[in-house]
Amino acid sequence: MDLAEYRRAAREWLDANVAIEDPHEFMAKLYDAGYSGITWPAAWGGQGLTQAEEAAFAEVARDYTLPLQRFSIGLGMCGPTVVDRGDDEQRRRWIRPLLRGEEIWCQLFSEPGAGSDVASLQTRAVRDGEGWVVNGQKVWTTNAQYADWGLLLARTNVDAPKHKGLTMFAVNMRHPGVTVRPLRDMTGRAHFNEIFFDDVPIPDTDRIGAVDDGWSVAVTTLLHERLSISAGVGMGGSKGNPTTVEALRERLDTTDPYVRDRLVELHLRTQALHLFNQRLAQETKAGIFPGARGSAAKLLLAELTMFQADLATSLVGPEAALGDTPLAFTFSWAPAMALGGGTNEIMRGIVGDRVLGLPPEPRVDKTVPFKELKVGTQT
């Protein structure tokens, strides 16, 4: 089937099924129709097609509202990690149910004392016979309230350097001892959660990668995270959450040259990010490791979201931040995009160091007493 026919068939299928409201039913039908896991290996339950088909479906799907948000972490981060770093039995066990929406996943990295510095986490996994017992706390976990499984990074060696004593596990989120507490944010929604683990057992067969080598597995997850966040993997089209351009068109005089210029700038920024994400996705499928450019994509999305929020308030005024509207959601959600998945400052540091090759920032000598600094002198 050529790409034109593939797009036509995808649009016909979406027209016939977009009204399905139950996320699990929709995901199962999406998989059975061949549109979930398009480029994932067929041996583990994917469709085994190429990036061309995936890009073609994504292009068509942008015109629809699809109930995929609760599957986004599994599709964009956890599933790709299992494909890349899991063993064959783990891939057979978890990938197909994930792609059919039978099981939902979340990512359990951040802790109250370990945000951007994930490697400083303190959640412990201790050997117990043939398995492990986990105690600790995670926070800012998206979709944990729906999750059946979680990708858990825990400390297994307290005597090793912080990056060397971590191990990755898949944890059953329905097991007794796992407590999920929603956290409501300024949008009024509660898609973040804090998680508590109290003597939760994990069989060693659910360990992903080698003992104490969890950081290398986490790097794989973080790469997929930044690519999936910037590309909006699993978020499901745009019509159910109108873009800022569409929302602003309804509120403004689009014949005004200034308004038209600002909307064009927003459109160009959006398209530039979309094309950059497509390039990174194509390179990844071709075996070319994007590395720190994934951080650049995530940074670009965060800055685009902030630009949308600033544009809305500058053109519409303070009322753009009020009520249950797309503009108000953009305004209240924008700060989270500058924090989640690594802060903008962290992303700029990674890009400057690993992409641009910039020299390290000079350190300020903080030992000089304040009274010795003379006003008006240059330092």
C-alpha positions in Angstrom: 0.0 0.0 0.0 1.5 3.4 -1.0 1.4 6.3 1.4 -1.5 8.1 -0.3 -3.6 4.9 0.1 -2.4 4.5 3.6 -3.5 8.0 4.5 -6.9 7.5 2.9 -7.5 4.2 4.8 -6.4 5.8 8.1 -8.8 8.7 7.6 -11.6 6.4 6.8 -10.9 4.4 9.9 -10.7 7.4 12.1 -13.9 8.8 10.7 -15.6 5.6 11.6 -14.1 5.2 15.1 -13.4 8.7 16.5 -16.7 8.7 18.3 -15.6 5.9 20.6 -15.3 7.5 24.1 -13.9 4.6 26.1 -10.1 4.9 25.9 -9.5 1.2 26.3 -12.0 0.2 23.6 -10.5 2.8 21.2 -7.0 1.7 21.9 -7.8 -2.0 21.2 -9.5 -1.1 17.9 -6.6 1.2 17.0 -4.2 -1.7 17.5 -6.3 -4.3 15.7 -6.6 -1.9 12.7 -2.8 -1.7 12.6 -2.4 1.9 13.8 -0.8 1.3 17.3 2.9 0.6 17.5 3.3 1.2 13.8 7.1 1.1 13.8 7.5 -1.2 16.8 9.0 -4.7 16.1 6.4 -7.2 14.9 8.1 -9.9 17.0 7.0 -8.1 20.2 3.5 -7.1 19.1 4.2 -4.0 17.0 3.2 -3.5 13.3 6.7 -3.6 12.0 6.2 -0.8 9.5 8.4 2.1 8.7 8.7 5.7 9.8 6.9 6.8 6.6 3.7 5.1 7.7 4.0 6.4 11.2 4.5 10.0 10.0 1.5 9.5 7.5 -0.8 8.4 10.3 0.3 11.1 12.7 -0.3 13.7 9.9 -3.9 12.4 9.5 -4.5 12.0 13.3 -3.7 15.6 14.0 -7.2 16.5 12.7 -9.0 14.3 15.3 -9.6 14.2 19.0 -8.3 10.8 20.1 -8.6 9.5 23.7 -5.0 8.5 24.1 -3.6 10.8 26.8 -3.6 8.2 29.6 -1.5 5.9 27.4 1.1 8.6 26.6 3.7 7.5 29.2 3.6 3.9 28.1 3.7 4.7 24.4 6.3 7.4 24.6 8.7 6.3 27.4 8.1 2.9 29.2 7.3 0.8 26.2 10.3 2.0 24.1 12.5 1.3 27.2 11.3 -2.3 27.4 11.8 -2.7 23.7 15.4 -1.3 23.9 16.5 -2.7 27.3 14.2 -5.5 28.3 14.7 -9.2 27.7 12.6 -11.2 25.2 10.2 -12.6 27.9 9.6 -9.0 29.2 8.9 -7.8 25.7 6.5 -10.7 25.0 4.7 -10.1 28.3 4.3 -6.3 28.3 4.5 -4.8 24.8 1.3 -6.1 23.1 -1.0 -5.4 26.2 0.5 -1.9 26.3 -0.2 -1.2 22.6 -3.7 -2.5 22.8 -4.5 -0.4 25.9 -5.0 -3.4 28.1 -2.3 -2.1 30.5 -1.4 1.5 31.4 2.1 2.5 32.5 3.6 5.4 34.4 7.2 6.5 35.0 8.5 6.5 38.6 11.7 8.6 38.7 11.3 11.9 40.5 11.2 12.2 44.3 10.7 15.1 46.8 14.5 15.3 47.1 15.4 14.2 43.5 14.0 16.2 40.7 16.3 17.3 37.9 19.1 15.4 39.8 17.3 12.1 39.4 20.4 10.1 40.4 20.2 11.4 44.0 16.9 9.4 44.6 16.5 7.5 47.9 13.8 4.9 47.2 15.3 1.6 48.2 15.0 -1.9 46.7 16.5 -4.5 49.0 17.2 -8.2 48.1 14.7 -10.6 49.6 15.3 -14.2 48.5 14.7 -14.4 44.7 13.2 -11.0 44.6 13.2 -7.4 46.0 11.3 -5.3 48.5 10.8 -1.6 47.8 10.2 1.2 50.2 10.1 4.9 49.4 8.3 7.8 47.7 7.9 9.1 44.2 6.2 12.4 43.1 5.0 14.3 40.0 4.0 11.0 38.4 1.7 11.5 35.4 -1.2 9.1 35.0 -0.3 7.0 38.0 -4.0 7.0 39.0 -4.7 4.9 36.0 -1.5 2.8 35.8 -1.3 -1.0 36.0 2.5 -0.9 35.8 5.2 1.6 36.6 8.8 1.9 35.4 10.6 2.3 38.8 14.2 3.5 39.3 15.4 2.5 42.8 18.6 2.5 44.8 20.0 -1.0 45.3 23.6 -0.1 46.4 23.9 2.6 49.0 27.7 2.3 49.1 28.2 3.0 45.3 28.4 6.4 43.8 24.9 7.8 43.2 24.9 6.9 39.5 26.3 3.4 40.0 23.9 2.0 42.6 20.6 2.2 40.8 18.5 -0.5 39.3 15.4 -0.4 37.0 12.3 -2.4 37.7 8.7 -2.8 36.5 6.4 -2.6 39.5 2.8 -3.8 39.7 0.9 -0.6 40.6 -2.1 -2.6 41.8 -0.1 -4.5 44.5 -0.9 -3.9 48.2 1.5 -1.4 49.6 1.4 1.0 46.6 -0.5 4.1 47.5 -1.3 6.7 44.9 -2.3 10.3 45.9 -3.4 12.8 43.3 -1.9 16.3 43.2 -4.1 19.1 41.8 -2.2 21.7 39.8 -3.1 25.3 38.9 -5.1 24.1 35.8 -7.6 22.6 38.3 -6.7 19.1 37.1 -5.0 16.3 38.9 -2.9 14.3 36.5 0.2 14.4 38.7 0.4 12.1 41.7 2.7 11.2 44.6 3.3 7.5 45.2 4.3 5.7 48.4 5.8 2.2 48.5 5.5 0.2 51.7 7.3 -3.2 51.6 6.2 -3.8 48.0 7.6 -7.0 46.6 9.1 -7.2 43.1 10.2 -10.5 41.5 13.6 -10.4 40.0 12.1 -11.3 36.6 10.6 -7.8 36.6 14.1 -6.2 36.8 15.0 -4.4 33.6 18.7 -4.5 32.9 21.5 -5.5 35.2 21.6 -4.9 39.0 23.2 -1.5 39.7 23.1 -0.5 36.0 19.8 1.3 36.2 21.2 4.6 35.3 22.1 3.5 31.8 18.5 2.2 31.4 17.2 5.5 32.8 19.2 7.4 30.2 17.4 5.4 27.5 14.0 6.3 29.1 14.9 10.0 29.4 15.9 10.1 25.8 12.5 8.7 24.8 10.8 11.0 27.3 12.2 14.2 25.8 11.4 13.1 22.3 7.9 12.0 23.2 7.1 15.2 25.2 8.2 17.4 22.4 6.4 15.3 19.8 3.2 15.0 21.9 3.3 11.2 21.6 -0.1 9.7 22.7 -1.8 13.0 23.3 -4.3 12.5 20.5 -4.9 15.1 17.9 -5.6 18.8 18.3 -9.4 19.4 17.8 -10.4 18.5 21.3 -7.8 20.9 22.7 -7.8 23.7 20.1 -4.4 25.2 19.4 -3.6 28.7 20.5 -3.9 29.9 16.9 -7.4 28.6 16.6 -8.5 30.0 20.0 -7.0 33.4 19.2 -8.7 33.6 15.8 -12.0 33.4 17.6 -11.2 36.3 19.9 -9.2 38.7 17.7 -9.5 40.8 14.5 -7.3 38.7 12.2 -7.3 41.4 9.6 -5.1 43.5 11.9 -1.5 43.3 10.5 0.1 43.1 13.9 -2.2 40.3 15.0 -1.6 38.4 11.7 2.2 38.8 12.1 2.2 37.4 15.6 0.0 34.4 14.6 2.2 33.7 11.6 5.2 33.7 14.0 3.4 31.2 16.3 2.6 29.0 13.3 6.2 29.0 12.0 7.5 28.1 15.5 5.0 25.3 15.7 5.9 23.9 12.3 9.6 24.2 12.9 9.3 22.1 16.1 7.1 19.5 14.2 9.7 19.2 11.5 12.6 18.9 14.0 10.7 16.1 15.8 10.1 14.3 12.6 13.8 14.4 11.8 14.8 13.1 15.2 12.2 10.3 14.9 13.4 9.2 11.5 17.0 9.2 12.7 16.1 7.2 15.8 14.3 4.5 13.7 17.3 4.4 11.4 19.6 3.7 14.4 21.1 7.2 14.7 21.2 8.1 18.4 19.8 11.7 18.8 21.6 12.2 22.1 21.3 15.6 23.6 19.3 16.9 20.6 16.3 15.3 22.4 16.9 17.8 25.1 16.8 20.6 22.5 13.4 19.3 21.3 12.0 19.3 24.8 13.4 22.8 25.4 11.8 24.1 22.1 8.4 22.8 23.2 8.6 24.4 26.6 9.6 27.7 25.0 6.8 27.4 22.4 4.3 26.8 25.2 5.5 29.9 27.1 5.4 31.9 23.9 1.8 30.8 23.4 0.9 31.9 26.9 2.6 35.3 26.5 1.0 35.8 23.1 -2.5 35.1 24.5 -2.2 37.5 27.3 -0.5 40.2 25.3 -3.2 40.1 22.5 -6.3 39.3 24.4 -5.5 40.7 27.8 -5.8 39.4 31.4 -9.1 37.6 30.6 -7.1 35.1 28.5 -6.1 33.6 31.8 -9.7 33.2 33.1 -12.3 30.5 32.9 -12.2 27.0 31.5 -11.0 27.8 28.0 -8.1 26.7 25.8 -6.3 30.0 26.3 -6.6 29.8 30.1 -5.3 26.2 30.0 -2.3 27.2 27.9 -1.6 30.1 30.4 -1.8 27.9 33.5 0.0 24.9 32.0 2.9 26.7 30.4 5.1 26.9 33.6 4.8 23.1 34.1 6.3 22.6 30.6 9.3 24.6 31.7 9.8 22.2 34.6 8.6 18.7 33.7 11.0 16.3 32.0 13.9 18.5 33.1 13.9 22.3 33.6 14.7 24.7 30.8 17.9 25.6 32.6 19.0 21.9 32.7 18.1 21.5 29.0 20.1 24.6 28.0 23.1 23.3 29.9 22.9 19.9 28.2 22.5 21.5 24.7 25.3 24.0 25.3 27.7 21.3 26.6 26.8 18.3 24.4 25.4 19.8 21.2 27.1 23.2 20.8 30.4 22.3 22.6 30.4 25.6 24.6 33.0 26.0 27.3 31.8 25.5 30.9 30.4 28.6 32.6 33.1 30.3 34.8 32.6 29.7 38.5 32.0 32.6 40.7 34.4 32.8 43.7 31.9 32.9 46.6 34.6 33.1 49.2 35.2 36.9 48.7 33.5 38.7 51.6 30.8 41.2 50.5 32.5 44.1 52.2 35.6 43.7 50.0 33.6 44.4 46.8 33.8 48.0 45.8 30.8 49.7 44.2 31.4 50.8 40.7 34.2 48.3 39.9 34.0 45.7 37.2 34.5 42.1 38.2 
